[in-house]
Amino acid sequence: MLSSFINKNTSLLLLFFICFFVTFPVYGKRILPEEIELLANKHNIPIDSISIILQPLNSDTRLINLNAQIHRTPASVAKLFTAFVAMDHLGPDYHWTTEVFSTDNINDGVVDSLIFKGGGDPYITIERLDTMVLALRNLGITTINDGLIVEQSFFKQYQASTADFDNDPLRPYNIMHTSLLINSNTIDFKIKKYSNNTIKILPDFLPYGVFFRNELELGSGSCGQFRDNVQFTQIVEEQYPPNIVLLVDGYYPRNCFEFEHDLSLTDANHYFFGVFKNLWLKSGGSFNGYIREGKVPLSIKPIMTFDSPSLDKIIIEGVKESDNLIARNLFLSLNQSSDKNYRASRRIMRKVLNSNDVSITYNTFFENGSGLSRKTKVKPETILSLLIAIKQHPSSDIIMRSLPISGVDGTLENQYKTDLLRRRLKLKTGTLDGVSGLAGFITGVSGRDYAFVFLHNDIPDHPYKISSFREGLLSWVVNDI
């Protein structure tokens, strides 16, 4: 009797599993066309170092399914998750607000200090700050006697050093989340070699109190050797107000006639002070003093507020150009309560992804929302389910417009420019040393659309070039007739 009961139930259980696997695709199965395997062998790419998923839209049948269940570092492909969750959770009309206060009455046009309360806006350009300055001048303010006060308390997350990731603190991609920050603290400049062998540094714009010290000598080589041979060091000259000196030394390549570069200062407050003072003086105002941090008194009201562009516009800029600051600030802004920290944002991200049927696992981890991280881990399978969710979401059009287009714009502007690939790839890119990622959508020559995920993780000094394999893979996908 008991034996009959067990056999009956065992049969039912077996029948259930047979039906389950017939009904649902077995995504653990390896599917790798022979042409792609031969291409990987040709470029000496270890198969276990790459994950690829290729699936036609509106179909569950995969044409490539390689290592889809392995957790990998996605680099900036992670920004797709941040953008999707933000659009779903905050909505396309969300914006950040910067408030401006005065320490005293502005009726006579003279104030002791202006107080700026940062609201997390990641997109205050120099042009937008100039608009703020002119609006303040239109209120009748002519003179600031004791500098600026900034409240930097919007984000509660500890701010790590910009040197922590790769010991290169002045690179713009290392900029950290900041409640009030202007132009990503960026200095854009050219270095030019003239016919008499003199070398000059020509900045596009320099904040007040920031200077270059040019100690370059001529060396051998071409522009390709610039980053290896030229060093940048930030020096603070202690005085009042202090100066920041950007020391540029090393050997400038003799065969490089012009090189464009950018740096980000590590002191957001000094940069803000320097840009604001330049613009204030240019507007005809008078400015004395420096900058300090403080809290806005509860008893006073703002004399002016400035809103960021709406989230739908910020998302397009942030994803297309792979802007780390936008991603970091956006990630921390997910929590609309006062606890704007990584832990709270991760909880919200997991909740939103689950509610949109994105298949995240317990081990899926997003460190900071930007992808500039070795700790962030995600399965290619999870990225594929995100792509499907994007296509089904009410904000799909915005996120689709944010993806770089091959040979046209964003991080793909100068890639995949062949007649075959140009304009057919809409892919978020991701790059770190030893990490390469692509995720998004591809239109084949046949007109058929595909969801595509590619992640490569290997030691930084791997003895092969992944780029040639990647282009061959994409050409194979597009040439689908």
Short mmCIF file of C-alpha atoms in Angstrom, two decimals, residues 9-207:
data_model
loop_
_atom_site.label_atom_id
_atom_site.label_comp_id
_atom_site.label_asym_id
_atom_site.label_seq_id
_atom_site.Cartn_x
_atom_site.Cartn_y
_atom_site.Cartn_z
CA ASN A 9 3.54 10.25 -6.15
CA THR A 10 6.93 9.69 -7.71
CA SER A 11 5.25 9.31 -11.10
CA LEU A 12 3.28 12.54 -10.57
CA LEU A 13 6.47 14.36 -9.55
CA LEU A 14 8.28 13.09 -12.63
CA LEU A 15 5.40 14.17 -14.83
CA PHE A 16 5.52 17.66 -13.27
CA PHE A 17 9.23 18.09 -14.01
CA ILE A 18 8.83 16.80 -17.58
CA CYS A 19 6.02 19.31 -18.18
CA PHE A 20 8.04 22.10 -16.53
CA PHE A 21 11.10 21.64 -18.70
CA VAL A 22 9.07 21.22 -21.87
CA THR A 23 7.06 24.37 -21.11
CA PHE A 24 9.99 26.60 -20.07
CA PRO A 25 13.30 27.02 -21.95
CA VAL A 26 16.33 25.41 -20.33
CA TYR A 27 18.54 28.48 -20.19
CA GLY A 28 21.36 26.55 -18.53
CA LYS A 29 22.01 24.74 -21.81
CA ARG A 30 25.10 25.88 -23.68
CA ILE A 31 24.35 27.15 -27.18
CA LEU A 32 27.39 28.36 -29.11
CA PRO A 33 27.45 28.38 -32.92
CA GLU A 34 30.55 26.82 -34.41
CA GLU A 35 31.48 30.08 -36.17
CA ILE A 36 31.68 31.92 -32.81
CA GLU A 37 33.69 29.16 -31.17
CA LEU A 38 36.16 29.24 -34.08
CA LEU A 39 36.31 33.04 -33.82
CA ALA A 40 37.15 32.80 -30.11
CA ASN A 41 39.87 30.23 -30.81
CA LYS A 42 41.28 32.43 -33.59
CA HIS A 43 41.72 35.33 -31.12
CA ASN A 44 42.88 33.07 -28.25
CA ILE A 45 39.87 34.03 -26.11
CA PRO A 46 39.27 31.52 -23.29
CA ILE A 47 35.62 30.45 -23.58
CA ASP A 48 35.23 30.41 -19.79
CA SER A 49 36.17 34.13 -19.61
CA ILE A 50 33.17 35.28 -21.68
CA SER A 51 29.41 35.20 -21.34
CA ILE A 52 27.13 35.81 -24.34
CA ILE A 53 23.36 35.77 -24.75
CA LEU A 54 21.65 36.44 -28.07
CA GLN A 55 17.88 36.19 -28.18
CA PRO A 56 15.46 37.47 -30.83
CA LEU A 57 12.91 39.86 -29.37
CA ASN A 58 9.44 38.33 -28.93
CA SER A 59 11.00 34.88 -28.76
CA ASP A 60 12.25 32.59 -25.98
CA THR A 61 14.64 30.77 -28.32
CA ARG A 62 18.25 31.74 -27.81
CA LEU A 63 20.74 31.69 -30.63
CA ILE A 64 23.69 31.99 -28.24
CA ASN A 65 23.65 31.02 -24.58
CA LEU A 66 27.14 30.88 -23.13
CA ASN A 67 27.99 31.05 -19.41
CA ALA A 68 24.74 32.92 -18.73
CA GLN A 69 24.55 31.87 -15.08
CA ILE A 70 28.00 33.05 -13.96
CA HIS A 71 28.17 36.17 -11.81
CA ARG A 72 30.50 38.64 -13.49
CA THR A 73 31.69 42.22 -13.09
CA PRO A 74 29.57 44.29 -15.53
CA ALA A 75 31.48 47.62 -15.34
CA SER A 76 29.27 50.47 -16.66
CA VAL A 77 26.64 48.08 -18.00
CA ALA A 78 25.39 48.41 -14.39
CA LYS A 79 24.16 51.91 -15.26
CA LEU A 80 21.28 50.29 -17.15
CA PHE A 81 19.97 48.93 -13.85
CA THR A 82 20.30 52.31 -12.15
CA ALA A 83 18.54 54.09 -15.02
CA PHE A 84 15.69 51.57 -15.20
CA VAL A 85 15.04 51.56 -11.45
CA ALA A 86 15.17 55.37 -11.29
CA MET A 87 12.67 55.76 -14.14
CA ASP A 88 10.33 53.25 -12.51
CA HIS A 89 10.72 54.45 -8.91
CA LEU A 90 11.20 58.22 -9.27
CA GLY A 91 9.47 58.82 -12.59
CA PRO A 92 10.54 60.81 -15.68
CA ASP A 93 9.57 64.19 -14.18
CA TYR A 94 11.76 63.85 -11.08
CA HIS A 95 14.31 66.63 -10.55
CA TRP A 96 16.85 67.75 -7.97
CA THR A 97 16.57 71.19 -6.34
CA THR A 98 19.37 73.51 -5.19
CA GLU A 99 18.29 76.18 -2.70
CA VAL A 100 20.02 79.52 -2.14
CA PHE A 101 19.75 81.50 1.11
CA SER A 102 21.22 84.75 2.40
CA THR A 103 22.62 85.23 5.87
CA ASP A 104 21.02 88.68 6.03
CA ASN A 105 18.58 90.99 4.27
CA ILE A 106 19.30 91.56 0.57
CA ASN A 107 17.39 94.84 0.21
CA ASP A 108 20.51 97.02 0.20
CA GLY A 109 22.28 94.75 -2.31
CA VAL A 110 25.01 93.79 0.18
CA VAL A 111 25.12 90.42 1.95
CA ASP A 112 27.58 88.82 4.32
CA SER A 113 27.30 85.36 2.71
CA LEU A 114 25.17 83.35 0.33
CA ILE A 115 24.28 79.83 1.47
CA PHE A 116 23.88 77.07 -1.13
CA LYS A 117 22.04 73.96 0.04
CA GLY A 118 22.96 71.09 -2.24
CA GLY A 119 20.12 68.87 -3.39
CA GLY A 120 22.12 66.23 -5.24
CA ASP A 121 21.89 67.77 -8.74
CA PRO A 122 24.59 65.97 -10.80
CA TYR A 123 24.22 68.25 -13.81
CA ILE A 124 25.04 71.80 -12.72
CA THR A 125 27.17 72.88 -15.65
CA ILE A 126 29.12 76.15 -15.75
CA GLU A 127 26.43 77.53 -18.07
CA ARG A 128 23.67 76.63 -15.60
CA LEU A 129 25.62 78.17 -12.71
CA ASP A 130 26.03 81.32 -14.79
CA THR A 131 22.23 81.43 -15.12
CA MET A 132 21.97 81.15 -11.33
CA VAL A 133 24.47 83.99 -10.85
CA LEU A 134 22.56 86.29 -13.21
CA ALA A 135 19.28 85.46 -11.45
CA LEU A 136 20.85 86.36 -8.10
CA ARG A 137 22.20 89.60 -9.54
CA ASN A 138 18.69 90.37 -10.83
CA LEU A 139 17.49 90.22 -7.22
CA GLY A 140 19.64 93.30 -6.68
CA ILE A 141 22.58 91.64 -4.92
CA THR A 142 25.82 93.39 -5.83
CA THR A 143 28.28 92.58 -3.05
CA ILE A 144 29.21 89.45 -1.09
CA ASN A 145 31.43 90.36 1.86
CA ASP A 146 32.20 87.03 3.49
CA GLY A 147 32.17 84.39 0.79
CA LEU A 148 29.95 81.33 0.37
CA ILE A 149 28.52 78.71 2.71
CA VAL A 150 27.59 75.29 1.38
CA GLU A 151 25.46 72.60 3.00
CA GLN A 152 26.65 69.22 1.75
CA SER A 153 24.28 66.98 3.76
CA PHE A 154 21.81 65.73 1.13
CA PHE A 155 23.63 62.40 0.82
CA LYS A 156 24.39 60.46 3.99
CA GLN A 157 26.74 57.95 2.37
CA TYR A 158 30.38 58.22 3.40
CA GLN A 159 32.43 59.75 0.59
CA ALA A 160 35.50 57.66 -0.20
CA SER A 161 38.68 59.10 -1.65
CA THR A 162 38.83 59.54 -5.42
CA ALA A 163 42.14 57.65 -5.26
CA ASP A 164 40.59 54.49 -3.82
CA PHE A 165 39.62 52.74 -7.06
CA ASP A 166 42.83 52.96 -9.10
CA ASN A 167 45.08 55.47 -7.33
CA ASP A 168 44.36 58.07 -10.02
CA PRO A 169 42.43 60.71 -8.05
CA LEU A 170 42.30 63.42 -10.73
CA ARG A 171 40.60 61.34 -13.43
CA PRO A 172 36.98 62.51 -13.97
CA TYR A 173 35.56 58.98 -13.88
CA ASN A 174 36.65 58.74 -10.20
CA ILE A 175 34.48 61.68 -9.10
CA MET A 176 32.42 60.82 -6.01
CA HIS A 177 28.77 61.53 -5.18
CA THR A 178 28.42 65.07 -3.84
CA SER A 179 25.37 67.03 -2.66
CA LEU A 180 26.56 70.24 -4.38
CA LEU A 181 29.04 69.97 -7.20
CA ILE A 182 29.66 72.04 -10.33
CA ASN A 183 30.66 70.65 -13.72
CA SER A 184 31.98 67.43 -12.13
CA ASN A 185 34.95 69.55 -10.88
CA THR A 186 36.33 69.24 -14.40
CA ILE A 187 39.12 71.23 -16.03
CA ASP A 188 39.24 70.73 -19.83
CA PHE A 189 42.44 71.73 -21.58
CA LYS A 190 44.73 71.20 -24.55
CA ILE A 191 48.48 70.74 -24.55
CA LYS A 192 50.11 72.05 -27.72
CA LYS A 193 53.62 71.74 -29.08
CA TYR A 194 54.69 74.64 -31.27
CA SER A 195 57.21 74.79 -34.12
CA ASN A 196 59.89 76.24 -31.80
CA ASN A 197 59.43 73.18 -29.54
CA THR A 198 57.73 75.12 -26.76
CA ILE A 199 54.86 73.37 -24.97
CA LYS A 200 51.82 75.27 -23.72
CA ILE A 201 48.80 74.26 -21.64
CA LEU A 202 45.61 75.95 -22.84
CA PRO A 203 42.62 75.50 -20.48
CA ASP A 204 39.08 76.05 -21.79
CA PHE A 205 38.09 77.59 -18.44
CA LEU A 206 39.91 77.96 -15.14
CA PRO A 207 38.13 78.61 -11.84
#
